[in-house]
Coordinates of C-alpha atoms in Angstrom, one line a residue:
Chain A
M19 CA 132.5 140.4 109.5
K20 CA 132.3 139.8 105.8
V21 CA 129.5 137.7 104.2
L22 CA 129.5 136.2 100.7
V23 CA 126.1 135.7 99.2
A24 CA 125.7 133.5 96.1
V25 CA 122.8 134.3 93.7
K26 CA 121.5 132.4 90.7
R27 CA 119.7 133.7 87.6
V28 CA 116.7 131.5 87.0
V29 CA 113.4 131.5 85.0
D30 CA 111.0 133.5 87.1
Y31 CA 108.9 131.4 89.5
N32 CA 105.6 132.5 87.8
V33 CA 106.6 131.1 84.5
K34 CA 105.5 127.6 83.6
V35 CA 108.3 126.3 81.5
R36 CA 107.9 123.6 78.8
P37 CA 110.3 121.2 77.1
K38 CA 111.4 122.2 73.6
A39 CA 109.6 120.2 70.9
D40 CA 112.7 118.0 70.2
G41 CA 113.0 117.2 73.9
S42 CA 116.6 118.4 74.0
D43 CA 116.2 121.1 76.7
V44 CA 113.7 123.4 78.4
D45 CA 112.5 126.2 76.3
T46 CA 113.7 129.4 78.0
A47 CA 113.6 131.7 75.0
N48 CA 111.9 135.0 75.8
V49 CA 110.9 134.1 79.3
K50 CA 111.3 136.4 82.2
M51 CA 114.4 135.7 84.2
S52 CA 114.8 136.6 87.9
I53 CA 116.9 136.1 91.0
N54 CA 116.2 132.6 92.4
P55 CA 113.7 133.3 95.3
F56 CA 115.8 131.4 97.9
C57 CA 118.8 133.5 96.8
E58 CA 116.8 136.6 97.4
I59 CA 116.1 135.5 100.9
A60 CA 119.9 134.9 101.3
V61 CA 120.6 138.5 100.2
E62 CA 117.9 139.8 102.6
E63 CA 119.4 137.9 105.5
A64 CA 122.8 139.3 104.8
V65 CA 121.4 142.8 104.7
R66 CA 119.6 142.3 108.0
L67 CA 122.8 141.1 109.6
K68 CA 124.5 144.2 108.3
E69 CA 121.7 146.4 109.7
K70 CA 122.2 144.7 113.1
G71 CA 125.9 145.6 112.9
V72 CA 127.0 142.0 112.8
V73 CA 128.1 142.2 109.2
S74 CA 130.4 144.9 107.7
E75 CA 130.5 143.9 104.1
I76 CA 128.3 141.9 101.7
V77 CA 129.9 140.5 98.6
V78 CA 127.5 139.0 96.1
V79 CA 128.6 136.4 93.5
S80 CA 126.8 134.9 90.6
M81 CA 127.9 132.5 87.8
G82 CA 126.9 132.1 84.2
S83 CA 126.3 134.3 81.2
K84 CA 126.9 138.0 81.1
Q85 CA 123.2 138.6 81.8
C86 CA 123.8 137.4 85.4
Q87 CA 124.9 141.0 86.0
E88 CA 121.2 141.9 86.2
Q89 CA 120.7 139.6 89.2
I90 CA 123.9 140.9 90.8
R91 CA 122.6 144.4 90.4
T92 CA 119.3 143.4 91.9
A93 CA 121.2 142.1 95.0
L94 CA 123.3 145.3 95.1
A95 CA 120.0 147.3 95.0
L96 CA 118.8 145.3 98.0
G97 CA 121.9 146.3 100.0
A98 CA 124.9 144.2 99.0
D99 CA 128.1 146.2 98.7
R100 CA 129.9 144.8 95.7
G101 CA 129.6 142.0 93.1
I102 CA 131.6 139.3 91.4
L103 CA 130.5 137.6 88.2
V104 CA 132.1 134.3 87.3
E105 CA 131.3 134.5 83.6
T106 CA 130.9 131.5 81.4
D107 CA 128.6 130.3 78.7
E108 CA 129.4 126.7 79.4
E109 CA 126.8 124.5 81.2
L110 CA 127.2 124.8 85.0
Q111 CA 126.4 122.0 87.3
P112 CA 126.4 122.3 91.1
L113 CA 129.8 120.6 91.7
G114 CA 131.4 123.1 89.3
V115 CA 129.6 126.0 90.9
A116 CA 130.8 124.8 94.4
K117 CA 134.4 124.6 93.1
C118 CA 134.2 128.2 91.8
L119 CA 132.7 129.4 95.1
K120 CA 135.5 127.7 96.9
A121 CA 138.0 129.7 94.9
I122 CA 136.1 132.9 95.7
V123 CA 135.9 131.9 99.4
E124 CA 139.7 131.4 99.4
K125 CA 140.2 134.9 97.9
E126 CA 137.6 136.8 99.9
E127 CA 137.8 134.9 103.2
P128 CA 134.2 135.6 104.3
Q129 CA 133.1 134.5 107.8
M130 CA 129.8 133.3 106.4
V131 CA 128.5 132.2 103.1
I132 CA 124.7 132.5 102.7
M133 CA 122.9 130.9 99.7
G134 CA 119.6 129.5 98.7
K135 CA 118.9 125.9 99.7
Q136 CA 117.9 125.1 96.1
S137 CA 117.3 126.8 92.8
I138 CA 113.8 126.5 91.4
D139 CA 115.1 125.4 87.9
G140 CA 117.3 122.5 88.6
D141 CA 115.8 121.7 92.0
N142 CA 119.1 120.1 93.1
N143 CA 119.6 121.3 96.6
Q144 CA 123.3 120.5 96.6
T145 CA 125.6 123.5 96.1
G146 CA 125.8 124.8 99.7
Q147 CA 126.5 121.3 101.1
M148 CA 129.2 120.7 98.5
L149 CA 130.9 124.0 99.2
G150 CA 130.9 122.8 102.8
A151 CA 132.7 119.7 101.8
L152 CA 135.2 121.5 99.7
T153 CA 136.1 124.1 102.3
G154 CA 135.6 122.0 105.4
M155 CA 133.2 124.6 106.7
A156 CA 130.2 123.7 108.8
Q157 CA 126.8 123.9 107.1
G158 CA 123.4 125.1 108.4
T159 CA 121.0 124.1 105.6
F160 CA 117.3 124.9 105.2
A161 CA 117.6 127.8 107.8
S162 CA 114.6 129.5 109.3
E163 CA 116.6 131.5 111.8
V164 CA 120.2 132.6 112.1
V165 CA 121.8 134.1 115.2
V166 CA 125.5 135.1 115.1
E167 CA 127.3 135.4 118.4
D168 CA 130.9 135.0 119.7
G169 CA 132.4 133.4 116.6
S170 CA 129.6 131.0 116.1
A171 CA 126.2 130.8 114.4
K172 CA 123.1 129.2 115.8
V173 CA 121.0 128.0 112.9
T174 CA 117.5 126.7 113.2
R175 CA 116.7 124.3 110.4
E176 CA 113.4 123.2 108.9
I177 CA 113.5 119.4 108.9
D178 CA 110.9 116.8 108.1
G179 CA 109.9 116.3 111.7
G180 CA 109.9 120.0 112.7
L181 CA 112.8 122.3 113.6
Q182 CA 116.4 121.5 114.6
T183 CA 118.9 123.9 116.0
V184 CA 122.7 123.5 115.4
E185 CA 125.6 125.5 116.4
L186 CA 128.3 126.1 113.8
K187 CA 131.8 127.4 114.2
L188 CA 132.5 130.3 111.9
P189 CA 133.3 130.5 109.0
A190 CA 130.2 128.6 108.1
I191 CA 127.7 128.1 105.3
V192 CA 124.0 128.9 105.7
T193 CA 121.4 127.8 103.1
T194 CA 118.0 129.5 103.3
D195 CA 114.5 128.1 103.6
L196 CA 111.3 130.0 102.9
R197 CA 110.6 131.2 106.4
L198 CA 114.0 132.8 107.1
N199 CA 112.7 136.2 106.2
E200 CA 110.5 138.1 103.7
P201 CA 112.7 140.0 101.3
R202 CA 112.2 143.7 100.8
Y203 CA 111.7 145.5 97.5
A204 CA 114.5 147.6 96.2
S205 CA 113.7 151.3 96.2
L206 CA 114.3 153.4 93.1
P207 CA 117.1 155.4 94.7
N208 CA 118.8 152.1 95.7
I209 CA 118.4 150.7 92.2
M210 CA 120.1 153.8 90.9
K211 CA 122.9 153.6 93.5
A212 CA 123.4 149.9 92.7
K213 CA 124.5 150.9 89.2
K214 CA 127.5 152.6 90.6
K215 CA 128.6 149.8 93.0
P216 CA 131.7 147.8 92.0
L217 CA 131.1 144.6 90.0
D218 CA 134.2 142.6 89.0
T219 CA 134.2 139.9 86.4
T220 CA 136.3 136.7 86.5
S221 CA 135.9 133.3 84.9
P222 CA 136.3 129.6 85.9
D223 CA 139.6 129.6 83.9
E224 CA 140.9 132.5 85.9
L225 CA 139.9 130.8 89.1
G226 CA 141.6 127.6 87.9
V227 CA 138.4 125.6 88.2
D228 CA 137.4 122.7 86.0
I229 CA 133.6 123.0 85.5
A230 CA 133.3 120.1 83.0
P231 CA 129.8 118.6 83.3
R232 CA 129.5 115.3 85.1
F233 CA 126.1 114.3 83.8
K234 CA 124.4 114.6 80.4
T235 CA 120.8 115.5 80.0
L236 CA 119.6 112.9 77.5
K237 CA 116.1 114.3 77.2
V238 CA 113.4 116.4 78.9
E239 CA 109.7 115.7 78.6
P240 CA 106.5 116.9 80.2
P241 CA 105.2 114.9 83.1
A242 CA 102.2 112.7 82.6
E243 CA 99.3 115.1 82.5
R244 CA 96.4 114.6 84.9
Q245 CA 93.1 115.1 83.4
A246 CA 90.6 117.3 85.2
G247 CA 87.9 115.1 86.6
V248 CA 84.3 116.0 87.4
K249 CA 82.6 118.6 89.6
V250 CA 80.3 117.1 92.2
A251 CA 77.2 118.9 93.3
D252 CA 77.5 118.5 97.0
V253 CA 79.2 116.8 99.9
A254 CA 76.9 113.8 99.7
E255 CA 77.8 113.1 96.1
L256 CA 81.5 113.5 96.9
V257 CA 81.4 110.9 99.7
E258 CA 79.3 108.6 97.4
K259 CA 81.9 108.8 94.6
L260 CA 84.9 108.4 97.0
K261 CA 83.2 105.3 98.4
N262 CA 81.8 103.6 95.3
E263 CA 83.6 105.0 92.3
A264 CA 87.2 105.7 93.5
K265 CA 86.9 103.2 96.4
V266 CA 89.5 105.1 98.5
I267 CA 87.5 105.5 101.7
Chain B
M1 CA 129.9 96.7 92.2
S2 CA 127.9 96.9 95.3
I3 CA 125.3 99.6 96.2
L4 CA 125.4 101.4 99.5
V5 CA 122.1 102.7 100.9
I6 CA 122.2 105.2 103.8
A7 CA 119.5 104.3 106.3
E8 CA 117.1 107.0 107.6
H9 CA 116.4 106.5 111.2
D10 CA 116.1 108.1 114.6
N11 CA 118.4 105.7 116.5
A12 CA 115.4 103.7 117.5
E13 CA 113.4 102.9 114.3
L14 CA 114.3 102.4 110.7
K15 CA 112.2 104.9 108.8
G16 CA 110.0 103.9 105.9
A17 CA 111.8 106.0 103.3
T18 CA 114.8 103.6 103.6
L19 CA 112.6 100.8 102.2
N20 CA 111.7 102.9 99.2
T21 CA 115.3 103.7 98.7
I22 CA 116.3 100.0 98.8
A23 CA 113.6 99.4 96.2
A24 CA 115.4 101.9 93.9
A25 CA 118.7 100.2 94.7
K26 CA 117.2 96.8 93.6
A27 CA 116.3 98.4 90.2
I28 CA 120.1 99.1 89.8
G29 CA 121.8 95.9 91.1
D30 CA 121.8 93.0 93.5
D31 CA 124.4 93.4 96.2
I32 CA 122.9 96.0 98.5
H33 CA 124.5 97.1 101.7
V34 CA 122.9 99.4 104.2
L35 CA 124.8 101.9 106.4
V36 CA 123.3 102.7 109.8
A37 CA 125.2 105.7 111.2
G38 CA 123.9 106.8 114.6
A39 CA 124.3 106.5 118.3
D40 CA 122.9 103.5 120.3
C41 CA 121.3 102.5 117.0
G42 CA 121.7 98.7 117.3
A43 CA 117.9 98.1 117.0
V44 CA 117.9 100.0 113.7
A45 CA 120.8 97.8 112.4
E46 CA 118.8 94.7 113.4
A47 CA 115.7 96.0 111.6
A48 CA 117.8 96.8 108.5
A49 CA 119.3 93.3 108.4
K50 CA 115.8 91.8 108.1
V51 CA 114.8 93.9 105.1
E52 CA 114.2 92.1 101.8
G53 CA 117.2 92.3 99.4
V54 CA 119.8 93.6 101.9
S55 CA 123.0 91.5 101.9
K56 CA 125.0 93.4 104.5
V57 CA 124.5 96.0 107.2
L58 CA 127.3 98.3 108.3
V59 CA 126.8 100.0 111.7
A60 CA 128.8 103.1 112.7
D61 CA 127.6 103.5 116.3
N62 CA 129.1 106.6 117.8
A63 CA 128.0 109.8 119.5
A64 CA 129.4 111.8 116.6
Y65 CA 126.6 110.4 114.4
G66 CA 123.8 110.5 116.9
H67 CA 122.1 113.7 115.4
Q68 CA 123.0 113.0 111.8
L69 CA 125.3 116.1 111.6
A70 CA 126.2 116.4 108.0
E71 CA 129.8 117.3 108.6
N72 CA 130.4 114.0 110.4
V73 CA 128.2 111.6 108.6
A74 CA 129.2 112.8 105.1
K75 CA 132.8 112.1 105.9
L76 CA 131.9 108.6 107.0
V77 CA 129.8 108.0 103.9
A78 CA 132.6 109.2 101.7
D79 CA 135.2 107.0 103.4
L80 CA 133.0 103.9 103.1
G81 CA 131.4 104.8 99.8
K82 CA 134.6 105.0 97.8
D83 CA 134.5 101.2 97.3
Y84 CA 131.0 101.2 96.0
G85 CA 129.5 101.7 92.5
H86 CA 126.4 103.6 93.9
I87 CA 125.5 105.5 97.1
L88 CA 121.8 106.0 97.6
A89 CA 119.9 107.9 100.3
P90 CA 116.3 109.0 100.7
A91 CA 115.6 112.5 99.5
T92 CA 114.4 113.6 103.0
T93 CA 115.8 116.6 104.7
T94 CA 118.4 114.3 106.4
G95 CA 119.5 112.8 103.1
K96 CA 119.5 116.1 101.2
N97 CA 121.6 117.7 104.0
M98 CA 124.2 115.0 104.1
L99 CA 124.5 113.3 100.6
P100 CA 125.8 116.3 98.5
R101 CA 128.5 116.9 101.1
A102 CA 129.6 113.2 100.8
A103 CA 129.5 113.4 97.0
A104 CA 131.7 116.5 96.9
L105 CA 134.2 114.8 99.2
L106 CA 134.3 112.0 96.5
D107 CA 134.5 114.6 93.7
V108 CA 131.2 113.4 92.4
Q109 CA 128.2 115.4 91.0
P110 CA 125.2 113.8 92.8
I111 CA 121.9 113.2 91.1
S112 CA 119.0 114.5 93.3
D113 CA 115.5 113.2 93.9
I114 CA 115.2 110.5 91.2
I115 CA 111.8 109.1 90.3
A116 CA 112.9 106.3 88.0
V117 CA 116.0 104.1 87.3
E118 CA 116.5 103.8 83.6
S119 CA 119.9 101.9 83.9
A120 CA 122.8 101.8 86.3
D121 CA 123.9 105.3 85.2
T122 CA 120.7 106.9 83.9
F123 CA 117.9 108.2 86.0
K124 CA 114.7 110.3 85.6
R125 CA 114.2 113.3 87.9
P126 CA 111.8 116.2 88.1
I127 CA 113.0 119.7 87.5
Y128 CA 111.2 123.1 87.4
A129 CA 108.9 122.1 90.2
G130 CA 108.0 118.9 88.4
N131 CA 106.9 120.7 85.2
V132 CA 109.6 118.9 83.3
I133 CA 111.0 115.4 83.8
A134 CA 114.7 115.1 82.8
T135 CA 116.5 111.9 81.9
V136 CA 120.1 112.3 83.0
Q137 CA 123.2 110.1 82.6
S138 CA 126.0 110.3 85.1
S139 CA 129.6 110.0 84.0
D140 CA 131.0 109.8 87.5
A141 CA 132.7 106.6 88.6
I142 CA 130.5 106.5 91.7
K143 CA 126.9 107.4 91.3
V144 CA 125.6 109.3 94.3
V145 CA 121.8 109.5 94.1
S146 CA 119.0 110.7 96.3
V147 CA 115.7 108.9 95.9
R148 CA 112.1 110.3 96.0
A149 CA 110.5 107.8 98.3
T150 CA 107.0 108.2 96.8
A151 CA 108.2 107.1 93.4
F152 CA 109.3 103.6 94.5
D153 CA 107.2 100.9 96.1
A154 CA 108.7 100.0 99.5
V155 CA 110.4 96.6 99.8
V156 CA 109.3 94.2 102.4
A157 CA 110.7 94.9 105.9
E158 CA 110.8 91.3 107.0
G159 CA 112.3 88.0 105.9
G160 CA 115.9 88.9 105.2
S161 CA 118.9 87.9 107.3
A162 CA 121.9 90.1 106.4
D163 CA 125.2 90.1 108.2
V164 CA 125.7 93.0 110.6
T165 CA 129.2 94.5 110.7
A166 CA 130.4 97.2 113.0
V167 CA 132.4 100.0 111.3
D168 CA 135.4 101.2 113.2
I169 CA 135.3 104.8 112.2
A170 CA 134.3 107.7 114.4
D171 CA 135.1 111.1 113.0
D172 CA 133.8 114.3 114.7
A173 CA 134.7 117.1 112.4
G174 CA 134.4 119.4 115.4
V175 CA 132.8 122.3 113.5
S176 CA 129.2 121.8 114.4
S177 CA 127.1 120.6 117.3
F178 CA 123.5 119.8 118.0
V179 CA 121.7 122.3 120.2
G180 CA 118.1 121.0 120.2
E181 CA 115.0 120.2 118.3
E182 CA 111.3 120.8 118.3
L183 CA 109.6 117.9 116.7
A184 CA 105.9 117.8 116.0
E185 CA 104.1 115.4 118.2
S186 CA 101.1 113.7 116.5
D187 CA 99.1 110.5 116.7
R188 CA 98.2 110.9 113.1
P189 CA 100.1 109.0 110.4
D190 CA 103.3 110.5 108.9
L191 CA 102.5 112.9 106.1
T192 CA 104.8 111.3 103.5
S193 CA 103.6 107.7 104.1
A194 CA 99.9 108.3 104.9
K195 CA 97.3 106.7 102.6
V196 CA 95.0 109.7 103.0
V197 CA 96.1 113.3 103.3
I198 CA 93.9 116.3 103.9
S199 CA 95.6 119.7 103.4
G200 CA 94.5 123.3 104.1
G201 CA 95.5 126.5 102.3
R202 CA 95.1 130.2 102.7
G203 CA 91.4 129.7 102.6
M204 CA 91.5 128.2 106.1
Q205 CA 91.9 131.8 107.4
N206 CA 93.7 130.9 110.6
G207 CA 95.3 128.0 112.6
E208 CA 92.2 127.4 114.7
N209 CA 90.2 126.5 111.7
F210 CA 92.6 123.6 110.9
E211 CA 90.7 121.9 113.8
M212 CA 88.0 121.1 111.2
L213 CA 90.6 119.3 109.1
Y214 CA 92.0 117.3 112.1
K215 CA 88.5 116.1 112.8
V216 CA 88.1 114.8 109.2
A217 CA 91.6 113.4 109.3
D218 CA 90.8 111.4 112.5
K219 CA 87.8 109.8 110.8
L220 CA 89.8 108.8 107.7
G221 CA 93.1 107.9 109.5
A222 CA 94.6 110.7 107.5
A223 CA 97.6 113.0 107.9
V224 CA 97.1 116.7 107.7
G225 CA 99.2 119.0 105.4
A226 CA 99.2 122.6 104.3
S227 CA 100.1 124.8 101.4
R228 CA 103.0 127.2 101.6
A229 CA 100.6 130.1 102.0
A230 CA 99.1 128.6 105.1
V231 CA 102.6 127.9 106.6
D232 CA 103.9 131.4 105.7
A233 CA 100.8 133.0 107.3
G234 CA 101.7 131.1 110.5
F235 CA 98.5 129.0 110.6
V236 CA 100.5 125.8 111.0
P237 CA 104.2 124.7 111.4
N238 CA 106.6 124.2 108.5
D239 CA 106.7 120.4 108.8
M240 CA 103.2 120.3 107.4
Q241 CA 104.1 122.0 104.1
V242 CA 103.4 120.0 100.9
G243 CA 105.1 121.3 97.8
Q244 CA 108.1 121.8 95.6
T245 CA 110.3 122.7 98.6
G246 CA 108.3 121.0 101.3
K247 CA 107.2 117.4 101.5
I248 CA 106.3 115.3 98.5
V249 CA 103.3 113.1 99.0
A250 CA 101.5 110.6 96.9
P251 CA 98.7 109.1 98.9
D252 CA 95.7 107.1 97.6
L253 CA 93.5 110.1 98.5
Y254 CA 94.5 113.8 98.7
I255 CA 91.9 116.3 99.8
A256 CA 92.9 120.0 99.1
V257 CA 90.8 122.4 101.1
G258 CA 91.0 126.1 100.4
I259 CA 94.1 125.6 98.3
S260 CA 94.2 127.5 95.0
G261 CA 96.8 125.2 93.5
A262 CA 100.0 127.1 92.7
I263 CA 102.4 125.0 90.6
Q264 CA 104.7 124.8 93.6
H265 CA 102.0 123.1 95.6
L266 CA 101.0 120.8 92.7
A267 CA 104.6 119.7 92.5
G268 CA 104.2 118.1 96.0
M269 CA 100.9 116.2 95.5
K270 CA 100.0 115.7 91.9
D271 CA 101.1 112.1 91.9
S272 CA 98.4 111.2 94.4
K273 CA 96.0 108.6 93.1
I274 CA 92.8 110.5 93.7
I275 CA 92.7 114.2 94.3
V276 CA 89.7 116.1 95.8
A277 CA 89.5 119.8 95.7
I278 CA 87.1 121.9 97.9
N279 CA 87.3 125.6 97.0
K280 CA 84.7 128.3 96.6
D281 CA 86.6 129.8 93.6
E282 CA 85.5 127.6 90.6
E283 CA 88.4 129.1 88.6
A284 CA 91.1 127.8 91.1
P285 CA 93.8 125.9 89.2
I286 CA 93.5 123.1 91.7
F287 CA 90.4 122.0 89.9
S288 CA 92.4 121.2 86.7
V289 CA 94.2 118.3 88.5
A290 CA 91.3 117.2 90.8
D291 CA 89.4 114.0 90.1
Y292 CA 86.5 115.4 92.1
G293 CA 85.9 119.1 92.5
L294 CA 83.5 120.6 94.9
V295 CA 82.8 124.3 94.5
A296 CA 81.7 125.3 97.9
D297 CA 82.5 127.3 101.0
L298 CA 84.9 125.1 103.0
F299 CA 83.3 126.3 106.2
D300 CA 80.1 124.6 105.2
A301 CA 81.5 121.7 103.2
V302 CA 84.2 120.4 105.7
P303 CA 82.0 120.0 108.7
E304 CA 79.4 118.3 106.5
L305 CA 82.0 116.0 105.1
E306 CA 83.0 115.1 108.7
T307 CA 79.4 114.1 109.6
K308 CA 78.9 112.1 106.4
L309 CA 82.0 110.0 106.8

């Protein structure tokens, strides 16, 4: 079966971003960009399903500026077969992304869409669920295990109380949580090979999708800073302070 | 326009996060309705009717909603929600799973995980693991919003007397089914609502050593959490993870044991009132947010703490 994997280009998870001085946006000039960690887990899961013989083709799609090609190439180096870039320099919000993905799904007809549960920049945790609504497909969000058999997928989900397992009719959407797998590193030969893999470019216009933003970011600001407190010498002093100074125990 | 709040519950009990979400609703407007979608969930509807500020409770009691399958509940929420100005749900795993699906059915871009209501269409929310707070204004006709429970003080659960109305909708999308679940059994308080939380990190070295934290927790009436590193290493299960993509906690006292303090962990606990860090590495970033830092070997300090409490 064919799998579609969506990947997002985000500020690397090790970078601590700051708002611009005028509070208009986050300062992303000259910071390292990477594939969103949850998306990397999605690529890895697709590759493992291919290695098990469950999946025959992995198509990876990304949306945004021309530079998103880098993240698509990373996914191709990890084992995806071909890429699609939906190129736009406009601001993308999750609903617009879900609509573009729906158009790609109609064209590619994958049996499964695997994507990250959230991106570490916007922290929205929406796109997979919205793609589910737009396509009518079932969704297995926050997945920690995926088993495909007989036209259905059993997905174990990380929920607040523990773990929940649901069975989804295919085609279905899976969004990845941290424990689904540990992504591999791309080998140098695979990075070289990835450069020759096909990568098509389209656009929201070509897909007939309206991506007009639905919310406006009025300002961004740093959170209230916590001040570092004091170091205590020993456990006795800690307990004394918690009792008499902070009065929390 | 009225506000629809989606109740978080397990068919038996109304969960606390619902009360925080209703508090957010009260910051937006007055006419607050609560939807209880579940199976054999009459007791939950009765509890919701008593909550301060609720004017109406809608109950959709059907097997299709018993396990909160997003495919079924989102359809119900979209069908009912189209007549409302706002639809709110707690930003729990249940809310996060269902609400965006309902929003997309309504052609609405939802606003996730708000921490403040600025006006009926403008909200504050953390982005980049809480390193940045964005103020966003929705232009959609219906505002679909998930609410970070720890950012709003819960409304009182008693004293109200709202009408309870049964909803005659029962849609099973037929694409998904519940297989089973493994829920953590614990006599300790719930992590997200506990007044005291003690969490362990990679420094705990293994799952057995968490026993030290459980002992302290039992003396303090605390919940026990963990960093991602401890969960990834298999020391403890996923439902204990505190952080950007785990649980968000804001107790009166948070004790971080053997946790270095990656920004992803800080995102989940830095709104705690008092933070204590116990770590043998005095350079650990956790000390930069801790009110009280103890540079010590946790294997000495934690048992000593237990005896001194």
